[in-house]
Tab-separated table of C-alpha atoms in Angstrom:
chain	number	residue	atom	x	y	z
A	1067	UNK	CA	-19.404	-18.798	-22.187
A	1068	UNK	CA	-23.023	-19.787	-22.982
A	1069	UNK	CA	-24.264	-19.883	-26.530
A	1070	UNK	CA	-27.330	-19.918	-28.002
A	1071	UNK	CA	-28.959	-20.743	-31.376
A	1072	UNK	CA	-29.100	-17.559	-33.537
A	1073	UNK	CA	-32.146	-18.077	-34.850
A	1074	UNK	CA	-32.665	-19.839	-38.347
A	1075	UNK	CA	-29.150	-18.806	-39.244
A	1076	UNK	CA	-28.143	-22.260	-36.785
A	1077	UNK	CA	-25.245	-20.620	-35.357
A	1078	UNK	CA	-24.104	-21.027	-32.071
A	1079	UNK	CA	-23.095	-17.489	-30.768
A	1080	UNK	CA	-21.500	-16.703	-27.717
A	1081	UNK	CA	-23.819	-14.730	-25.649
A	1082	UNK	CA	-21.463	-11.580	-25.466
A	1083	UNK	CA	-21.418	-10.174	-28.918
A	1084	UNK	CA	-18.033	-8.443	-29.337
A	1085	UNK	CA	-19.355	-4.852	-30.018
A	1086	UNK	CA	-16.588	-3.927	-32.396
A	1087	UNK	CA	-17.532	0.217	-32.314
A	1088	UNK	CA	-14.923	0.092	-29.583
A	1089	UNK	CA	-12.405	-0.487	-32.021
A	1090	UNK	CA	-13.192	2.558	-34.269
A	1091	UNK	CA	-10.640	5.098	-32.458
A	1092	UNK	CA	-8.062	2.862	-31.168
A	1093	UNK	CA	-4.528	1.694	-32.658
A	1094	UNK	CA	-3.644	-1.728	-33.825
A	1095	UNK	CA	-2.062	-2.735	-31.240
A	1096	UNK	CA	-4.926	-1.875	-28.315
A	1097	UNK	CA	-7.358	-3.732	-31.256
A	1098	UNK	CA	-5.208	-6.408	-31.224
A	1099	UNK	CA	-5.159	-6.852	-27.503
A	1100	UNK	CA	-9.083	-6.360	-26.951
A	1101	UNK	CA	-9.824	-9.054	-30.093
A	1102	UNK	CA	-7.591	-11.957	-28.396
A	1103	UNK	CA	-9.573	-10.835	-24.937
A	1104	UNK	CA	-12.762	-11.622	-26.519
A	1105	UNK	CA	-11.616	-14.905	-28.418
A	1106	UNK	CA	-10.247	-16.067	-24.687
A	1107	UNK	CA	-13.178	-15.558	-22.547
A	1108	UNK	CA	-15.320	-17.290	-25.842
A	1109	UNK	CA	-16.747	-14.954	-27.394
A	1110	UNK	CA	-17.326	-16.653	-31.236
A	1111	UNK	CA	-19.532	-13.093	-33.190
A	1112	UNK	CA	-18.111	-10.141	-33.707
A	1113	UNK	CA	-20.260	-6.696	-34.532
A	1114	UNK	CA	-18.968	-4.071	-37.223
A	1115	UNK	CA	-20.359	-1.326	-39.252
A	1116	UNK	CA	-18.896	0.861	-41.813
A	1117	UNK	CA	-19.502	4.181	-40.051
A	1118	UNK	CA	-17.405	3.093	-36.898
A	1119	UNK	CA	-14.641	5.079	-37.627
A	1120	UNK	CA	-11.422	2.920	-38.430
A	1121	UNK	CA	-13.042	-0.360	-36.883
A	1122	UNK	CA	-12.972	-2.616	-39.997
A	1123	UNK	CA	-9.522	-1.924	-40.683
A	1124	UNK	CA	-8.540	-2.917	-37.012
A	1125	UNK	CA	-10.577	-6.347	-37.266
A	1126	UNK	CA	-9.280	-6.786	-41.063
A	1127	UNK	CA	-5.134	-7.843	-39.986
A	1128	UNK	CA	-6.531	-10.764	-37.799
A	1129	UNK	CA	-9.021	-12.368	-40.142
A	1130	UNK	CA	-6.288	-14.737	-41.731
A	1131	UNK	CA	-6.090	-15.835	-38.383
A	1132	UNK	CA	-9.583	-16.108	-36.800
A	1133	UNK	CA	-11.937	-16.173	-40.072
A	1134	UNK	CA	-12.879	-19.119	-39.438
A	1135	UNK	CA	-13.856	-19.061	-35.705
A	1136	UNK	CA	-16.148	-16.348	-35.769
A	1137	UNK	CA	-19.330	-15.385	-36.745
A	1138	UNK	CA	-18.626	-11.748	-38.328
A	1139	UNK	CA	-21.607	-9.498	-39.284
A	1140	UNK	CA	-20.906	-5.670	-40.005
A	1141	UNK	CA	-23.522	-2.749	-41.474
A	1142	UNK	CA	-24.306	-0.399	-43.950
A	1143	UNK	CA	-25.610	3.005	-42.992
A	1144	UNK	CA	-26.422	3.880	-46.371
A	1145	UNK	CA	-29.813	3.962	-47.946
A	1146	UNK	CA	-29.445	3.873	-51.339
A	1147	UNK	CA	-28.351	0.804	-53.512
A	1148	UNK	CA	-25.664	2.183	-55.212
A	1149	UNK	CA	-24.492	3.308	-52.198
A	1150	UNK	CA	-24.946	0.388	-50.266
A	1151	UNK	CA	-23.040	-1.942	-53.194
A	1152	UNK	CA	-20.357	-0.331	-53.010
A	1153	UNK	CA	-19.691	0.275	-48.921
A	1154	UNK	CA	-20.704	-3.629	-48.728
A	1155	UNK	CA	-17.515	-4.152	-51.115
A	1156	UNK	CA	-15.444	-1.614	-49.438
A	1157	UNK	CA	-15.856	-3.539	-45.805
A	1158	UNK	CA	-15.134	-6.799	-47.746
A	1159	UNK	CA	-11.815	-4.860	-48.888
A	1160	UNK	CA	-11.242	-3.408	-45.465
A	1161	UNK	CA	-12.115	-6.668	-43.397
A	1162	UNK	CA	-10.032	-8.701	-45.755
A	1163	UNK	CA	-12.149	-11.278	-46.321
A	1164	UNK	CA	-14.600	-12.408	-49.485
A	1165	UNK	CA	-17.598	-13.107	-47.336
A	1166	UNK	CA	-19.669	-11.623	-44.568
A	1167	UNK	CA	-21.801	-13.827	-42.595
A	1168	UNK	CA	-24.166	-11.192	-41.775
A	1169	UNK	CA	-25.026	-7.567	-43.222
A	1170	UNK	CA	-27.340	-5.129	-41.338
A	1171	UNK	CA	-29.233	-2.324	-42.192
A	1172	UNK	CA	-27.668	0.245	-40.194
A	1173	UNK	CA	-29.824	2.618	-37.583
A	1174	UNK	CA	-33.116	1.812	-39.280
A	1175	UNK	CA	-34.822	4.235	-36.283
A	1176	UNK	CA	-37.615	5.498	-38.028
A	1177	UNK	CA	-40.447	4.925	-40.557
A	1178	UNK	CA	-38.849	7.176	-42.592
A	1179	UNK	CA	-35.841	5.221	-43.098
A	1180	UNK	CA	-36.938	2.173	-43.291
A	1181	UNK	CA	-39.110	3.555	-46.322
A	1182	UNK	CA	-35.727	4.623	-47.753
A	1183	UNK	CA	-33.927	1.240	-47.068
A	1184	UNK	CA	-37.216	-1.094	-48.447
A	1185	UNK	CA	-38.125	0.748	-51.048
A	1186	UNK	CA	-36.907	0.655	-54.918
A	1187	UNK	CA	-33.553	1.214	-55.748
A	1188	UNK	CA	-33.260	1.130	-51.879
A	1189	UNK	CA	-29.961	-0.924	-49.874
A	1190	UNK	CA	-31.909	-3.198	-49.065
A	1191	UNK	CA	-31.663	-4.742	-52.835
A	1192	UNK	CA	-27.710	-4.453	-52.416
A	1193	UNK	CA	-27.841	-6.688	-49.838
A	1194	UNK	CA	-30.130	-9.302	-51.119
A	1195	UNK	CA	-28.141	-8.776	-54.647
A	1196	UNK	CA	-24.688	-9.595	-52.178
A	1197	UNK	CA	-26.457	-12.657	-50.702
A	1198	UNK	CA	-27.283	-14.166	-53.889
A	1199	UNK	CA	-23.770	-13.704	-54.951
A	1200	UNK	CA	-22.029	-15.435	-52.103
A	1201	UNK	CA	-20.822	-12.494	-50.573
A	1202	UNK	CA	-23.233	-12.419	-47.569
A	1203	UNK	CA	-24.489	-15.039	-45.506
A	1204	UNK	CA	-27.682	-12.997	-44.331
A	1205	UNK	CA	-29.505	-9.759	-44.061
A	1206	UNK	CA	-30.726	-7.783	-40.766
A	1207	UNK	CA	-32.071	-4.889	-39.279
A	1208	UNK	CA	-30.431	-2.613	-36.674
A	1209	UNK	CA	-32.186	0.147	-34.644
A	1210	UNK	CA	-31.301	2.642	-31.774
A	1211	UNK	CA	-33.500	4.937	-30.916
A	1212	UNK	CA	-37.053	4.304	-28.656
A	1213	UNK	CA	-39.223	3.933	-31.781
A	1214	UNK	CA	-36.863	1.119	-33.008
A	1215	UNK	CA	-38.707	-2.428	-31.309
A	1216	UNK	CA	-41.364	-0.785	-33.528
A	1217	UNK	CA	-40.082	0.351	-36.757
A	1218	UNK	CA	-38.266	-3.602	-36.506
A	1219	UNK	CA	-41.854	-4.895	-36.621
A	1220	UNK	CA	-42.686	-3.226	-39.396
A	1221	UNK	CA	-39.513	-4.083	-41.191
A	1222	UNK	CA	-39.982	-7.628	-40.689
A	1223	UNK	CA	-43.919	-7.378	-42.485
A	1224	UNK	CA	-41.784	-5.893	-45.200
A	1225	UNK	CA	-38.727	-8.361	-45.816
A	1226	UNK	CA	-37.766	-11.475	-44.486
A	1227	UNK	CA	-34.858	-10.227	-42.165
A	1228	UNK	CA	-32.405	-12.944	-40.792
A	1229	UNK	CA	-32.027	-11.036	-37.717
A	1230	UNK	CA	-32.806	-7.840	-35.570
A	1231	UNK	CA	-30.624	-6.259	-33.262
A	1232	UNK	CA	-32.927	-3.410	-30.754
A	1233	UNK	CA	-32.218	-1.877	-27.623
A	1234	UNK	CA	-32.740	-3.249	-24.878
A	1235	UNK	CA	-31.870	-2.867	-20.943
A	1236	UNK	CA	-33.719	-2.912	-17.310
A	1237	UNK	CA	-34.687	0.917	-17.419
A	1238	UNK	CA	-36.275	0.904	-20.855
A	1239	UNK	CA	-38.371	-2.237	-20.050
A	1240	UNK	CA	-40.092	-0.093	-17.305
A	1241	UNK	CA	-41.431	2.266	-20.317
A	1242	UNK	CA	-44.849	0.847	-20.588
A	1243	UNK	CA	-44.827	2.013	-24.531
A	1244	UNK	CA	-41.909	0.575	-24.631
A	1245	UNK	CA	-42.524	-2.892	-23.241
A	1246	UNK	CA	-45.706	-3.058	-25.574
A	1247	UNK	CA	-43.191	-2.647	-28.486
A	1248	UNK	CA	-40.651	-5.227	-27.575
A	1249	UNK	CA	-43.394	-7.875	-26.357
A	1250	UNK	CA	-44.788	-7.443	-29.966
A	1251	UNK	CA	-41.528	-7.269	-31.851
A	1252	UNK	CA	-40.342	-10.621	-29.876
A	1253	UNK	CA	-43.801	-12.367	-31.178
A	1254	UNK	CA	-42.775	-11.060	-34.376
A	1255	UNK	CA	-39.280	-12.770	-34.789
A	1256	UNK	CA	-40.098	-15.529	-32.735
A	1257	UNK	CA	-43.124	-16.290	-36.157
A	1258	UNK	CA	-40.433	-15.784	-38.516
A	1259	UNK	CA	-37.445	-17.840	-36.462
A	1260	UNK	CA	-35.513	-14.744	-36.931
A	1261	UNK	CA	-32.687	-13.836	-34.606
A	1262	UNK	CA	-33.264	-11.009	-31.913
A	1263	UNK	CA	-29.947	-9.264	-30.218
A	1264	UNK	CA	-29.706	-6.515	-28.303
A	1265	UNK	CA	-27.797	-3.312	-27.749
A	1266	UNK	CA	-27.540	-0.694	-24.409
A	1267	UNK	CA	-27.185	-3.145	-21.847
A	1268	UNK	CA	-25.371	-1.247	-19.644
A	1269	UNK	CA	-26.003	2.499	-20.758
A	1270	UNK	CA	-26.546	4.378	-17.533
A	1271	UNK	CA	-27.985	7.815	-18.766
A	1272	UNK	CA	-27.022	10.690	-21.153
A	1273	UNK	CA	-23.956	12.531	-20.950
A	1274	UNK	CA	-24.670	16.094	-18.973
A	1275	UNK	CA	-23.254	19.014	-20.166
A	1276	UNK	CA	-19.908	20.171	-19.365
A	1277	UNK	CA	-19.196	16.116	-18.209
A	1278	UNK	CA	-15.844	15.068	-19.160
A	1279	UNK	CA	-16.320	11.968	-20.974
A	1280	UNK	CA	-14.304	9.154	-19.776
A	1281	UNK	CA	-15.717	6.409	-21.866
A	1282	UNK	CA	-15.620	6.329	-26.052
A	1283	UNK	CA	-19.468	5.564	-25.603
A	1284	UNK	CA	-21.908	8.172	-26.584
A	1285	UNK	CA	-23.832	7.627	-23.471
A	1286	UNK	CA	-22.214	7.194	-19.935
A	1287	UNK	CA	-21.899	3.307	-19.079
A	1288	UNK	CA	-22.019	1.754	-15.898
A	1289	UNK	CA	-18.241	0.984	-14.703
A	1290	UNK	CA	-19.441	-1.025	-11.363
A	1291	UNK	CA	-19.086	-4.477	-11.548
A	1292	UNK	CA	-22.233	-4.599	-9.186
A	1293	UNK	CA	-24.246	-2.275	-11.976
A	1294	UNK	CA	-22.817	-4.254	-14.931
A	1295	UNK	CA	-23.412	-8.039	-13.703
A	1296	UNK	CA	-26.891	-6.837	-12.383
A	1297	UNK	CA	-27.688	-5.712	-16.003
A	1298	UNK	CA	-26.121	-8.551	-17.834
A	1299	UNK	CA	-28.063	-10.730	-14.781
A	1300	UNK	CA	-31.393	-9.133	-15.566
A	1301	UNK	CA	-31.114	-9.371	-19.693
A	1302	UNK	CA	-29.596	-13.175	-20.282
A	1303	UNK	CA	-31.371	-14.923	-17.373
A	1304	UNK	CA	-35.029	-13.144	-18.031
A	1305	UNK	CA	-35.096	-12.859	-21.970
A	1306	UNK	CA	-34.127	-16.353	-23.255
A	1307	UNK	CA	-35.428	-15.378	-26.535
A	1308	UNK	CA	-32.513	-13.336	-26.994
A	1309	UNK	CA	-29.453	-15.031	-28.793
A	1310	UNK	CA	-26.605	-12.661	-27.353
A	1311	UNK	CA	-26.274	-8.996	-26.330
A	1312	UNK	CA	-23.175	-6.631	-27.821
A	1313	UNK	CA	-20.377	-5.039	-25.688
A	1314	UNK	CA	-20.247	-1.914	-25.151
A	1315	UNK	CA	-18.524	0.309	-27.621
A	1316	UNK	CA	-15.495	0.820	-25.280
A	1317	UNK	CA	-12.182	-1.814	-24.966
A	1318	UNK	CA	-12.059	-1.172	-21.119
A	1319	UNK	CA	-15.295	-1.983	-20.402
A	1320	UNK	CA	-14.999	-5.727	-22.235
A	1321	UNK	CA	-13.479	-8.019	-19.084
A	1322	UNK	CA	-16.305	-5.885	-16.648
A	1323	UNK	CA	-18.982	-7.600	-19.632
A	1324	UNK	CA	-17.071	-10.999	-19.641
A	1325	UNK	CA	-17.338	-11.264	-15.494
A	1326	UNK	CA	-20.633	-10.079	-15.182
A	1327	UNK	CA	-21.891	-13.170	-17.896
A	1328	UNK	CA	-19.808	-15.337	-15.408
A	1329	UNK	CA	-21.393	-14.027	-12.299
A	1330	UNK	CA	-24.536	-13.965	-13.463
A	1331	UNK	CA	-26.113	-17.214	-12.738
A	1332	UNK	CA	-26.253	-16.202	-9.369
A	1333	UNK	CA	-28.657	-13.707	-9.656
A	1334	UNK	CA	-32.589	-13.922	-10.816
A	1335	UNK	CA	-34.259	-10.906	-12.705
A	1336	UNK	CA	-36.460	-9.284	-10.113
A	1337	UNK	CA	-33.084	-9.559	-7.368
A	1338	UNK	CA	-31.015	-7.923	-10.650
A	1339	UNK	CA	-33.687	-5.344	-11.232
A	1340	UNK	CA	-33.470	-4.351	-6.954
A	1341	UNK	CA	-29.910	-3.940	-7.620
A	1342	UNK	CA	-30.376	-1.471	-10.583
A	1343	UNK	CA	-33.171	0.291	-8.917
A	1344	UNK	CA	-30.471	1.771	-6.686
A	1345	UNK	CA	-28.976	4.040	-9.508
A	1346	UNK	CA	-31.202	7.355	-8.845
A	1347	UNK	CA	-29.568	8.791	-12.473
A	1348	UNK	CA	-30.531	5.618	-14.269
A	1349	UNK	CA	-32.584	6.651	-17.392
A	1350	UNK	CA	-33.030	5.775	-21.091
A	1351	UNK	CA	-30.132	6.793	-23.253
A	1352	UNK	CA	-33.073	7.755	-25.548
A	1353	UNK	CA	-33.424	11.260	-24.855
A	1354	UNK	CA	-31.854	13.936	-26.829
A	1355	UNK	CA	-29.773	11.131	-28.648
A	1356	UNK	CA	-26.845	12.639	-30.087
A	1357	UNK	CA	-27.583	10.667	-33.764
């Protein structure tokens, strides 16, 4: 699997980012089975967060084992520092490990959070407090929602953030607004040498109502091999500023990701955006978002 430089961090991550929210309802043994599927296939950075359900405490059993191999990053979702402390210690307890090479500001959407998150007695100063005691490697940002490319921005003319991780796929870069953002967020990290990842790949469109919902995602995925490759096609070989993309939040959806990164070279943008253009009920995930 390709890697690329994650920014000033130096790391060489695998271009699929195991999404680890696809952990956060499953048992050990399904965790277990989807971890060693990443590792084999080469994916070296793995993606937590505190509020995915039990998914820490599936990744913690196999950290004796792979600590060392991977690049592990998780989040905190809270915005105040006391908060923040002590969730930052309780994924340390839960991951079974004493250090985190990367924790993110979790779902920073919105002005209004990142005014929580920045500001005094924010968890922001957790995290720089954790980093200047060993127990973090770095600090990002994390976003989901159409406003985040924009509130990221911001956030980086506030602090110094390692990394960003935005949305990003085919449909939203046809948003005009939305372009405008990314373009200028990507100027922005590219100034600071930050590292820029990105999240809804391969989100289709909403749920509808009354949809039974065969995927753990909170949006319906793509599930075609065509639809996936064509999306992983159009993101890695048209954005080389990005340093890797997370899997979807979903085990059974993981090999689909690793053959589409395989089959991609294959395929340029514009013939990966003709392919997508035939989904008439493609849209952005962004509308009535169920956060």
């Amino acid at each position: 699997m390709e890697t690329r430089r994650l920014g000033r961090l130096e790391h060489r991550s695998s271009v699929l980012i195991y999404g680890a929210a696809a952990l956060g309802g499953v048992d050990q043994d399904t965790a277990d089975a989807s971890i060693q599927e990443a590792l084999e296939a080469g994916v070296n950075h793995f993606d937590v967060a505190a509020d995915y359900g039990d998914a820490e405490l599936r990744l913690g059993p196999r950290m004796g084992e792979i600590r060392d191999k991977i690049f592990l990053a998780t989040k905190t979702g809270r915005r105040t520092y006391d908060e923040a402390w002590s969730e930052i210690n309780r994924s340390l307890e839960r991951l079974q490990t004493d250090r985190i090479d990367l924790i993110q500001m979790h779902a920073v959407c919105d002005l209004e959070n990142l005014d929580l998150v920045t500001g005094k007695g924010g968890s922001l100063e957790a995290a720089v407090r954790a980093k200047e005691e060993g127990m973090v490697g770095a600090i990002g940002i994390t976003g989901h929602t159409d406003q985040a490319p924009a509130v990221h921005r911001e956030g980086l003319r506030r602090f110094d953030f390692d990394s960003v991780l935005t949305p990003l796929n085919y449909r939203l870069s046809t948003d005009p607004q939305y372009a405008d953002d990314y373009a200028a967020l990507v100027e922005a990290v590219q100034a600071s040498d930050a590292a820029l990842m990105t999240i809804k790949m391969i989100a289709r469109r909403n749920w509808t109502d009354g949809e039974e919902k065969t995927y753990s995602t909170w949006y319906r995925p793509f599930d075609e091999q065509r639809y996936i490759t064509a999306a992983t096609a159009w993101l890695l070989n048209g954005h080389p500023e990005i340093t890797g993309l997370a899997t979807a939040g979903e085990t059974r959806l993981l090999r689909q990701m690793v053959i589409a990164e395989q089959e991609r070279a294959g395929l340029t943008p514009e013939d990966a955006a003709a392919i997508l253009d035939e989904v008439h009920d493609y849209t952005s995930p962004f509308v009535d978002i169920p956060i």
